[in-house]
Structures are given as structure tokens and as C-alpha cells.
């Protein structure tokens, strides 16, 4: 039984999401490079791990998982005793319900527009060397504005997104927010004081500093 | 006191939640929220999806939720907000975690071990991220918009059907390894697929998504044949507001 392996690539936001969780938990792992530019994700060996041909994939002993958010839930649950209590297993039902709601909000409200915007404004130009479609950037930024207005109001009342404690909710937001701040749309975050304060706090966490050091841009 | 579900009973999001409640043997009250009645006041509703969603930015749901107390039944009612489509999955996780597997035939909808739970979560994410984004435009363009008297984009719907067929090829492979998506027991990973898929195949004429996929067909027959799901459909068609197991 080997250690934990993550199949992915260091620039992939979803891969970074899983690495961030592993680092919060202080776990050792091996990053096995599956470079999308080479088509490695369509190779039968990889499809055997994730039939959807997407990164990341986690291997932990006999457990093989895909979908970065499911991977992170598994890490947070299996290694609940290590590092912060990312799913508030020791919390009240109300506190855990807040975690559930805001995990979904990240996945369904925040994720789609920011993923599209970051792909267009950062990934496409840098990794694929193609020109960003500004119409898409503007359209996705407009959608993200509305979501971030809600976040700003939420963070005016709560230190972290699920309440008083740093949880998997905050962590799941970090990789895409990190990339957003490298684009022409950084003001979406920097113009919102509570959101910016939240970002400064969560991005200063030692585990994130370590994760960010591994990101090539 | 009983759980209250706020929503429109025909919408996908409330149906997920009601199905979960019936599977868990819990009574509930449905508080009808008529999204259609609100629509003529807020034109942006027509842009939104029909899965029980109300624009959270304008109706203050988040403020309501943040102010609400989640308290343990049976002493007080647990309010279950179902108006934001994204949160139906959060709600069913909460319900299944709290009330599942406690005896009296309530199924364990989230797996029994850390590893089983991880598989359930994985396939719930597949539904949310790889499957639902295609199911939605089919139902929105072929059912919801026509019901509102607006033209649906038939090309977008047709393209989405093709994507659903492609995604279901992966499901066909998975279902050759296990009876249900996350393993050999019915879990939330199967449950969350049901309401939207029913609209796709029964109301949008797109049963062809199952063509050539014998295992997917068998899985679909099985999960929609569950007594709890049939009770949800009867309940929705009855127009009642109160459900008892």
C-alpha cells in the first residue's frame, strides 16, 4: 500500500484544490503528472481511473476517486483528526448545515462563472497561447459580480463563509480566487472590502502558501 | 412538528428533497412557492432555470437562511429551504446524514463507511457538474419555455441531448461494475438524478438517451420503481400540502 497519489497537473485549478486540502491536513502525497496538453487524460490507463477523463484523481490505498470536491470531502473526513476540522465534524447540526449549503454554493453559483472567466482570461492565453474572447470575459464577470455581492454581504456578518471557522468551504474557493486575482478582473475581489479581508486571511494560511509555491504562475 | 419544504412541487429541486424525505420515512409540509406568479414582476426569472430557483440576489433568501435557526426535531420544526436549486443537494445531504440508517427501514443514503461515502460524493458531483448542465437545457427549452409561451431553443436542446447520451455511456460502464452508481445500494448519488431525468425522458421526448444502454435502462427502471419515488409523484399530482408516511 503506497502513499497518497494525486494525478493532475500543477496549473490545473481542480488539481490545486485537492493539493490545498492535502496540505491543510499536513499529508504527504505524490503528484503524478497527467498533462492535458499531451492528451494523457484520454489514455486508456487514465480512463481506467476516471472514465470522464478529467483531473484530478486521488489514489489512497485501494480508494480511487475523481471530482475534486468529492476528493476534498474524503480527505476532510478520513483525516478529520489531522489539522483543522474542515467539515466541522465536531460542530452542531446548524453549523454543519451551513457548511453543506455553502459547499454547494461554491459548486453551483461561484464555480461556473469563475471557471469560465479564469479559463478565458488566464489559462487560454498562457497555457494554450490563444487570445481571450473579451465578450466571454465580460459576460462571466457580470455573472460573478452578482454572486460576489452575496458573498460580500455574507462576509460582513461572518468571518468565514460557513460561519466563524475556516472550513472546506473557504478552501474550495481558494484556487480559482487565486487565479482571478491574476487577471484583468481582479477588482471583482479587491473592490469588496470584506471579501478582500477574507482573501488576505485565507491566503496567508501556511498550507496555502506552500500550495501556491508549487503553482508555476 | 414536521419538516417544511418551501417550493413548487413540480420543480426538480423540491422533488429531490421530497423524495429524500419519503425515503427516510419523514412527514413534511409543502409550502407552495409559486415562482410563475412572481415571474411577470421580475423579468430575469425567464433567464433562470426552472429547478426551483429564485434569484437569491433579489429575494433575500441568504439573509433568511442565515437568520434561521436549525433546531433538532421533534421538539421544533426544522425548516428546509428548497428555493435555491443548488442547495437541494445540500439539503438532502443534511437530511440523509441526520436521519438515514437509524432503523425503521430508513435507508443509508450516504454509504456506511468513509470510502463508501466518498463514492457517493463523487457521483453526486458527477450529477451536478457533468450531467445536470446537459439535462437542464433540454427541460428548459423543450418544456419550461413553451409552458411560459416562449419559444425554446430546439437546437440547444438537441445538442444537450447528444451530450447526455455521451455522459450516459460512462454511466453504462459504471453500472456494469455495480448495481447503483456508487455501489450496490441505492444512495443520494442515484436519487439526485431522478427528477430532472424524468422530465427529459417523459416530457421532452428524449427517451433516446437510453438507447443501447441496457444497464442504464435497468437502473432507471429500478430507481423510478422505488415506492418512495412513486409516492412523491402521487403527492405532487394530488396537489396536497401535507405528507405522512
Coordinates of C-alpha atoms in Angstrom, one line a residue:
Chain A
X1 CA 0.0 0.0 0.0
X2 CA 1.7 3.2 -1.2
X3 CA 1.1 6.7 0.0
X4 CA -1.4 9.1 -1.4
X5 CA -1.2 9.9 -5.1
X6 CA -2.8 12.8 -7.0
X7 CA -3.0 12.6 -10.7
X8 CA -3.1 16.0 -12.3
X9 CA -1.0 19.0 -13.3
X10 CA 0.4 21.9 -11.3
X11 CA -1.5 24.6 -13.2
X12 CA -4.9 22.9 -13.0
X13 CA -7.2 24.6 -10.6
X14 CA -9.0 21.5 -9.7
X15 CA -5.8 19.7 -9.0
X16 CA -4.7 22.6 -6.9
X17 CA -7.9 22.3 -5.0
X18 CA -7.1 18.8 -3.9
X19 CA -3.4 19.6 -3.1
X20 CA -4.6 22.5 -0.9
X21 CA -6.7 20.1 1.1
X22 CA -3.9 17.6 1.5
X23 CA -1.6 20.4 2.6
X24 CA -4.1 21.7 5.2
X25 CA -4.1 18.2 6.6
X26 CA -0.3 18.0 6.6
X27 CA -0.4 14.8 4.5
X28 CA 2.4 13.6 2.2
X29 CA 1.5 12.8 -1.4
X30 CA 3.0 12.3 -4.8
X31 CA 1.8 14.4 -7.7
X32 CA 1.7 12.2 -10.8
X33 CA 1.7 14.5 -13.8
X34 CA -1.2 14.0 -16.3
X35 CA -0.6 16.8 -18.7
X36 CA -3.8 17.7 -20.6
X37 CA -1.8 19.3 -23.4
X38 CA -0.4 15.8 -24.2
X39 CA -3.8 14.1 -24.2
X40 CA -2.7 11.9 -21.3
X41 CA -6.1 12.2 -19.8
X42 CA -7.6 10.3 -22.8
X43 CA -5.2 7.4 -22.5
X44 CA -7.0 4.2 -21.5
X45 CA -4.8 3.9 -18.4
X46 CA -6.1 7.1 -17.2
X47 CA -9.7 6.5 -18.2
X48 CA -9.5 3.4 -16.1
X49 CA -9.0 5.8 -13.1
X50 CA -11.6 8.4 -14.2
X51 CA -13.9 7.4 -17.1
X52 CA -14.7 11.1 -17.6
X53 CA -11.0 11.7 -18.5
X54 CA -10.7 14.6 -16.1
X55 CA -8.1 15.6 -13.5
X56 CA -7.5 15.3 -10.6
X57 CA -7.8 11.7 -9.5
X58 CA -6.8 10.6 -6.0
X59 CA -5.4 7.2 -5.1
X60 CA -5.2 6.4 -1.4
X61 CA -4.5 2.7 -0.9
X62 CA -7.5 0.9 -2.6
X63 CA -9.5 4.1 -2.8
X64 CA -9.6 5.8 -6.2
X65 CA -11.7 9.0 -6.5
X66 CA -12.3 11.7 -9.1
X67 CA -14.2 15.0 -8.8
X68 CA -12.0 17.4 -6.8
X69 CA -14.8 18.4 -4.4
X70 CA -15.6 14.8 -3.6
X71 CA -11.9 14.1 -3.1
X72 CA -11.7 17.0 -0.7
X73 CA -14.7 15.8 1.3
X74 CA -13.0 12.4 1.5
X75 CA -9.7 13.9 2.7
X76 CA -11.5 16.0 5.3
X77 CA -13.5 13.0 6.6
X78 CA -10.9 10.3 6.5
X79 CA -8.2 12.6 8.0
X80 CA -10.6 14.5 10.3
X81 CA -8.2 14.3 13.2
X82 CA -5.3 15.9 11.3
X83 CA -5.1 19.7 11.0
X84 CA -8.3 21.8 11.0
X85 CA -11.8 20.3 11.3
X86 CA -12.7 21.2 7.7
X87 CA -16.2 19.8 7.7
X88 CA -17.0 20.8 11.3
X89 CA -17.5 17.2 12.4
X90 CA -17.4 18.4 15.9
X91 CA -19.9 21.1 15.2
X92 CA -23.7 21.4 15.7
X93 CA -26.2 20.4 13.0
X94 CA -26.7 24.0 12.3
X95 CA -23.0 24.6 11.7
X96 CA -22.7 21.5 9.5
X97 CA -25.8 22.5 7.5
X98 CA -24.1 25.9 6.8
X99 CA -21.1 24.1 5.5
X100 CA -23.3 21.9 3.2
X101 CA -25.1 24.9 1.8
X102 CA -22.0 26.9 1.1
X103 CA -20.1 24.0 -0.4
X104 CA -23.0 23.7 -2.9
X105 CA -22.9 27.5 -3.5
X106 CA -19.3 27.3 -4.4
X107 CA -20.0 24.4 -6.8
X108 CA -23.1 25.8 -8.4
X109 CA -23.1 29.6 -8.2
X110 CA -19.5 30.6 -7.9
X111 CA -17.7 27.8 -9.7
X112 CA -19.3 28.0 -13.2
X113 CA -18.7 31.8 -13.9
X114 CA -15.3 32.0 -12.3
X115 CA -14.1 28.8 -14.0
X116 CA -15.2 30.2 -17.4
X117 CA -13.7 33.6 -16.7
X118 CA -10.3 32.2 -15.5
X119 CA -10.1 29.8 -18.4
X120 CA -10.7 32.6 -20.9
X121 CA -8.6 35.3 -19.2
X122 CA -5.7 33.3 -17.9
X123 CA -5.5 29.7 -18.9
X124 CA -6.2 30.2 -22.6
X125 CA -3.6 33.0 -23.1
X126 CA -0.9 31.4 -21.0
X127 CA -1.2 27.7 -21.5
X128 CA -2.9 27.3 -24.8
X129 CA -1.4 30.5 -26.3
X130 CA -4.8 31.6 -27.7
X131 CA -6.4 35.0 -27.5
X132 CA -9.0 35.6 -24.8
X133 CA -12.6 36.3 -26.0
X134 CA -13.3 39.5 -24.2
X135 CA -17.1 39.1 -24.7
X136 CA -16.9 35.9 -22.6
X137 CA -14.7 37.5 -20.0
X138 CA -17.2 40.4 -19.6
X139 CA -20.3 38.2 -19.6
X140 CA -18.8 35.8 -16.9
X141 CA -17.6 38.8 -14.9
X142 CA -21.1 40.2 -14.9
X143 CA -22.5 36.9 -13.5
X144 CA -19.7 36.7 -10.9
X145 CA -20.4 40.3 -9.8
X146 CA -23.9 39.2 -8.6
X147 CA -22.5 36.2 -6.8
X148 CA -19.8 38.2 -5.1
X149 CA -22.3 40.8 -3.9
X150 CA -23.9 38.0 -1.9
X151 CA -20.5 36.9 -0.7
X152 CA -19.7 40.4 0.4
X153 CA -22.9 40.6 2.4
X154 CA -22.2 37.2 3.9
X155 CA -18.6 38.0 4.9
X156 CA -19.8 41.2 6.5
X157 CA -21.6 39.1 9.0
X158 CA -19.3 36.0 9.2
X159 CA -15.6 35.7 9.4
X160 CA -15.6 32.8 7.1
X161 CA -18.1 31.6 4.5
X162 CA -19.7 28.9 6.6
X163 CA -19.5 30.9 9.9
X164 CA -16.8 31.5 12.4
X165 CA -14.4 28.8 11.4
X166 CA -12.2 28.2 8.4
X167 CA -13.7 25.2 6.6
X168 CA -13.6 23.2 3.4
X169 CA -16.0 25.9 2.1
X170 CA -13.3 28.6 2.2
X171 CA -10.6 26.2 1.0
X172 CA -12.6 25.1 -2.1
X173 CA -12.8 28.8 -3.2
X174 CA -9.1 29.5 -2.9
X175 CA -7.6 28.1 -6.2
X176 CA -10.0 29.9 -8.5
X177 CA -9.9 33.1 -6.5
X178 CA -6.1 33.0 -6.7
X179 CA -6.2 32.9 -10.4
X180 CA -8.9 35.5 -10.7
X181 CA -6.6 37.9 -8.9
X182 CA -4.0 37.4 -11.7
X183 CA -6.5 38.5 -14.4
X184 CA -7.8 41.9 -15.6
X185 CA -10.9 41.2 -13.3
X186 CA -9.0 41.2 -10.0
X187 CA -11.1 44.2 -8.9
X188 CA -14.1 41.8 -8.5
X189 CA -12.3 40.9 -5.3
X190 CA -10.2 43.9 -4.4
X191 CA -13.2 46.3 -4.6
X192 CA -15.1 44.4 -2.0
X193 CA -13.7 45.1 1.4
X194 CA -15.0 42.1 3.3
X195 CA -14.2 39.7 0.5
X196 CA -10.7 41.1 0.3
X197 CA -10.2 40.8 4.0
X198 CA -11.3 37.2 3.8
X199 CA -8.9 36.6 0.9
X200 CA -6.0 38.1 2.8
X201 CA -6.8 35.8 5.8
X202 CA -7.2 32.6 3.9
X203 CA -4.4 33.1 1.5
X204 CA -2.0 33.7 4.4
X205 CA -2.5 30.3 5.8
X206 CA 0.8 28.4 5.8
X207 CA -0.8 25.4 3.9
X208 CA -1.9 27.7 1.1
X209 CA 1.4 29.5 1.0
X210 CA 3.0 26.0 0.5
X211 CA 0.5 25.0 -2.2
X212 CA 0.8 28.3 -4.0
X213 CA 4.6 27.9 -4.2
X214 CA 4.0 24.9 -6.5
X215 CA 1.9 26.9 -9.0
X216 CA 4.0 27.9 -12.0
X217 CA 2.2 31.3 -12.5
Chain B
X1 CA -43.8 19.3 14.3
X2 CA -42.8 18.4 10.8
X3 CA -40.2 19.5 8.3
X4 CA -41.4 22.2 6.0
X5 CA -40.4 22.3 2.4
X6 CA -40.7 25.6 0.5
X7 CA -41.0 25.2 -3.2
X8 CA -43.1 24.5 -6.2
X9 CA -43.9 20.8 -6.2
X10 CA -43.4 20.4 -10.0
X11 CA -39.9 21.7 -9.8
X12 CA -36.8 19.4 -9.7
X13 CA -35.2 20.8 -6.6
X14 CA -38.2 20.3 -4.3
X15 CA -38.8 16.9 -5.8
X16 CA -35.3 15.8 -4.8
X17 CA -35.9 16.9 -1.3
X18 CA -39.3 15.4 -1.0
X19 CA -38.0 12.1 -2.4
X20 CA -35.3 12.0 0.2
X21 CA -37.8 12.8 3.0
X22 CA -40.1 10.0 1.8
X23 CA -37.2 7.5 1.6
X24 CA -36.3 8.4 5.2
X25 CA -39.9 7.9 6.3
X26 CA -40.3 11.5 7.4
X27 CA -43.6 13.5 7.2
X28 CA -43.4 17.0 5.8
X29 CA -45.5 20.0 4.8
X30 CA -45.1 21.6 1.4
X31 CA -45.3 25.4 1.5
X32 CA -46.1 26.3 -2.1
X33 CA -43.9 29.0 -3.6
X34 CA -45.3 30.0 -6.9
X35 CA -42.4 31.1 -9.0
X36 CA -44.5 31.6 -12.1
X37 CA -46.6 34.1 -10.3
X38 CA -43.5 36.1 -9.4
X39 CA -42.1 35.9 -12.9
X40 CA -44.1 38.7 -14.5
X41 CA -42.7 41.0 -11.9
X42 CA -39.1 40.0 -12.4
X43 CA -38.2 39.5 -16.0
X44 CA -34.8 38.0 -15.1
X45 CA -36.7 34.9 -13.9
X46 CA -37.1 34.0 -17.5
X47 CA -33.3 33.7 -17.8
X48 CA -33.1 31.4 -14.8
X49 CA -33.5 27.7 -14.7
X50 CA -36.8 26.2 -13.6
X51 CA -35.4 23.9 -11.0
X52 CA -37.0 25.6 -8.1
X53 CA -34.6 28.6 -8.3
X54 CA -35.5 32.0 -7.1
X55 CA -32.8 34.7 -7.8
X56 CA -31.1 34.8 -4.4
X57 CA -29.8 38.3 -5.0
X58 CA -33.2 39.8 -5.0
X59 CA -35.3 37.8 -2.7
X60 CA -33.1 37.8 0.3
X61 CA -33.0 34.0 0.8
X62 CA -29.5 34.0 2.1
X63 CA -30.4 36.6 4.7
X64 CA -33.4 34.5 5.6
X65 CA -31.3 31.4 5.8
X66 CA -28.5 33.0 7.8
X67 CA -31.1 34.2 10.3
X68 CA -32.8 30.9 10.7
X69 CA -32.3 28.5 13.5
X70 CA -31.7 24.9 12.6
X71 CA -33.0 23.1 15.6
X72 CA -33.5 19.4 16.3
X73 CA -36.9 17.8 15.7
X74 CA -39.1 16.6 17.3
X75 CA -39.1 19.5 19.6
X76 CA -39.3 22.1 17.0
X77 CA -39.7 22.2 13.3
X78 CA -36.6 22.0 11.1
X79 CA -37.1 24.5 8.2
X80 CA -35.8 23.2 4.9
X81 CA -35.3 25.8 2.3
X82 CA -35.6 24.4 -1.1
X83 CA -35.9 27.5 -3.2
X84 CA -32.3 27.6 -4.4
X85 CA -31.7 24.7 -6.8
X86 CA -28.1 24.4 -5.8
X87 CA -29.0 23.8 -2.3
X88 CA -31.3 20.8 -2.8
X89 CA -28.2 18.6 -2.8
X90 CA -27.0 20.3 0.4
X91 CA -30.4 19.8 1.9
X92 CA -30.6 16.1 1.1
X93 CA -27.1 15.5 2.4
X94 CA -28.1 17.2 5.6
X95 CA -31.3 15.1 5.9
X96 CA -29.7 11.8 4.9
X97 CA -26.8 12.4 7.4
X98 CA -29.2 13.2 10.2
X99 CA -32.0 10.7 9.6
X100 CA -30.6 8.0 7.5
X101 CA -29.9 4.4 8.6
X102 CA -31.5 4.9 12.0
X103 CA -33.7 1.9 11.8
X104 CA -37.4 1.6 10.9
X105 CA -36.3 0.8 7.3
X106 CA -34.8 4.2 6.7
X107 CA -32.1 3.5 4.1
X108 CA -28.4 4.6 4.4
X109 CA -28.3 7.1 1.6
X110 CA -24.8 8.3 2.1
X111 CA -22.9 5.0 2.4
X112 CA -21.8 3.2 5.5
X113 CA -18.0 3.9 5.6
X114 CA -15.7 6.8 4.7
X115 CA -14.8 5.1 1.5
X116 CA -18.5 4.4 0.5
X117 CA -19.4 7.9 1.3
X118 CA -16.6 9.2 -0.9
X119 CA -18.0 7.2 -3.8
X120 CA -21.5 8.7 -3.1
X121 CA -20.0 12.2 -3.1
X122 CA -18.1 11.5 -6.3
X123 CA -21.2 10.5 -8.2
X124 CA -23.3 13.3 -6.6
X125 CA -20.7 15.7 -8.1
X126 CA -20.8 13.9 -11.4
X127 CA -24.6 14.6 -11.5
X128 CA -24.1 18.2 -10.5
X129 CA -21.2 19.0 -12.8
X130 CA -21.2 16.5 -15.7
X131 CA -24.9 15.6 -16.0
X132 CA -27.2 18.3 -14.9
X133 CA -25.7 21.0 -17.1
X134 CA -27.0 19.0 -20.0
X135 CA -30.3 17.9 -18.6
X136 CA -31.2 21.4 -17.7
X137 CA -31.2 22.9 -21.2
X138 CA -33.3 20.0 -22.5
X139 CA -36.0 20.6 -20.0
X140 CA -35.8 24.4 -20.1
X141 CA -36.0 24.7 -23.8
X142 CA -38.5 21.9 -24.6
X143 CA -40.8 22.1 -21.5
X144 CA -40.4 25.2 -19.4
X145 CA -40.2 27.9 -22.0
X146 CA -43.1 26.5 -24.1
X147 CA -45.2 26.4 -20.9
X148 CA -44.5 30.1 -20.5
X149 CA -45.4 30.8 -24.0
X150 CA -41.9 31.5 -25.1
X151 CA -40.0 29.8 -27.9
X152 CA -37.4 27.3 -26.7
X153 CA -34.1 26.8 -28.5
X154 CA -34.6 23.4 -30.1
X155 CA -31.0 23.3 -31.4
X156 CA -29.6 23.8 -27.9
X157 CA -31.9 21.1 -26.6
X158 CA -30.9 18.7 -29.3
X159 CA -27.2 19.4 -28.7
X160 CA -27.7 18.8 -24.9
X161 CA -29.4 15.5 -25.6
X162 CA -26.3 14.4 -27.5
X163 CA -24.2 15.4 -24.5
X164 CA -26.5 13.4 -22.2
X165 CA -26.0 10.4 -24.4
X166 CA -22.3 10.8 -24.2
X167 CA -22.2 11.1 -20.5
X168 CA -24.5 8.2 -20.0
X169 CA -22.0 6.0 -21.9
X170 CA -19.8 6.4 -18.8
X171 CA -22.7 5.5 -16.6
X172 CA -23.3 2.4 -18.7
X173 CA -19.8 1.3 -17.9
X174 CA -20.0 2.1 -14.3
X175 CA -23.3 0.2 -13.9
X176 CA -21.6 -2.9 -15.3
X177 CA -19.5 -2.8 -12.1
X178 CA -22.2 -2.0 -9.5
X179 CA -25.9 -2.1 -9.3
X180 CA -26.2 1.6 -8.5
X181 CA -23.8 4.4 -9.3
X182 CA -21.8 4.5 -6.0
X183 CA -22.0 0.8 -5.2
X184 CA -24.6 -2.0 -4.7
X185 CA -27.1 0.1 -2.7
X186 CA -29.3 3.0 -3.7
X187 CA -27.9 6.3 -2.4
X188 CA -28.2 10.0 -2.9
X189 CA -26.0 9.7 -5.9
X190 CA -28.9 7.9 -7.7
X191 CA -31.6 9.9 -6.1
X192 CA -30.4 13.3 -7.3
X193 CA -30.7 12.3 -10.9
X194 CA -34.3 11.3 -10.8
X195 CA -36.5 14.4 -11.1
X196 CA -34.7 16.1 -14.0
X197 CA -34.2 12.9 -15.9
X198 CA -37.9 12.1 -15.6
X199 CA -38.7 15.4 -17.3
X200 CA -36.2 14.7 -20.0
X201 CA -37.5 11.2 -20.9
X202 CA -41.2 11.6 -20.2
X203 CA -42.0 15.2 -21.0
X204 CA -39.3 16.2 -23.6
X205 CA -39.5 13.1 -25.8
X206 CA -35.8 12.3 -25.2
X207 CA -36.0 8.7 -24.1
X208 CA -33.4 8.0 -26.8
X209 CA -30.8 9.0 -24.3
X210 CA -31.2 5.4 -23.0
X211 CA -30.9 3.7 -26.4
X212 CA -28.3 1.0 -26.5
X213 CA -27.7 1.3 -22.8
X214 CA -29.3 -1.7 -21.2
X215 CA -27.7 -1.2 -17.8
X216 CA -28.7 2.4 -17.6
X217 CA -32.3 1.4 -18.6
X218 CA -32.4 -1.2 -15.9
X219 CA -31.0 1.3 -13.3
X220 CA -33.6 3.8 -14.4
X221 CA -36.5 1.3 -14.1
X222 CA -35.2 0.3 -10.7
X223 CA -34.8 3.7 -9.1
X224 CA -38.0 5.1 -10.5
X225 CA -39.8 2.0 -9.4
X226 CA -39.0 2.7 -5.8
X227 CA -42.1 3.0 -3.7
X228 CA -40.8 6.3 -2.2
X229 CA -40.5 7.9 -5.6
X230 CA -43.9 6.7 -6.7
X231 CA -45.3 8.3 -3.5
X232 CA -43.6 11.6 -4.4
X233 CA -45.2 11.6 -7.9
X234 CA -48.6 10.8 -6.4
X235 CA -48.2 13.5 -3.8
X236 CA -47.2 16.1 -6.5
X237 CA -50.1 15.1 -8.7
X238 CA -52.6 15.3 -5.7
X239 CA -51.9 18.9 -5.1
X240 CA -51.9 18.3 -1.4
X241 CA -49.7 20.2 1.1
X242 CA -49.1 17.6 3.8
X243 CA -47.4 14.2 3.5
X244 CA -47.4 11.5 6.1
X245 CA -45.6 8.2 5.7

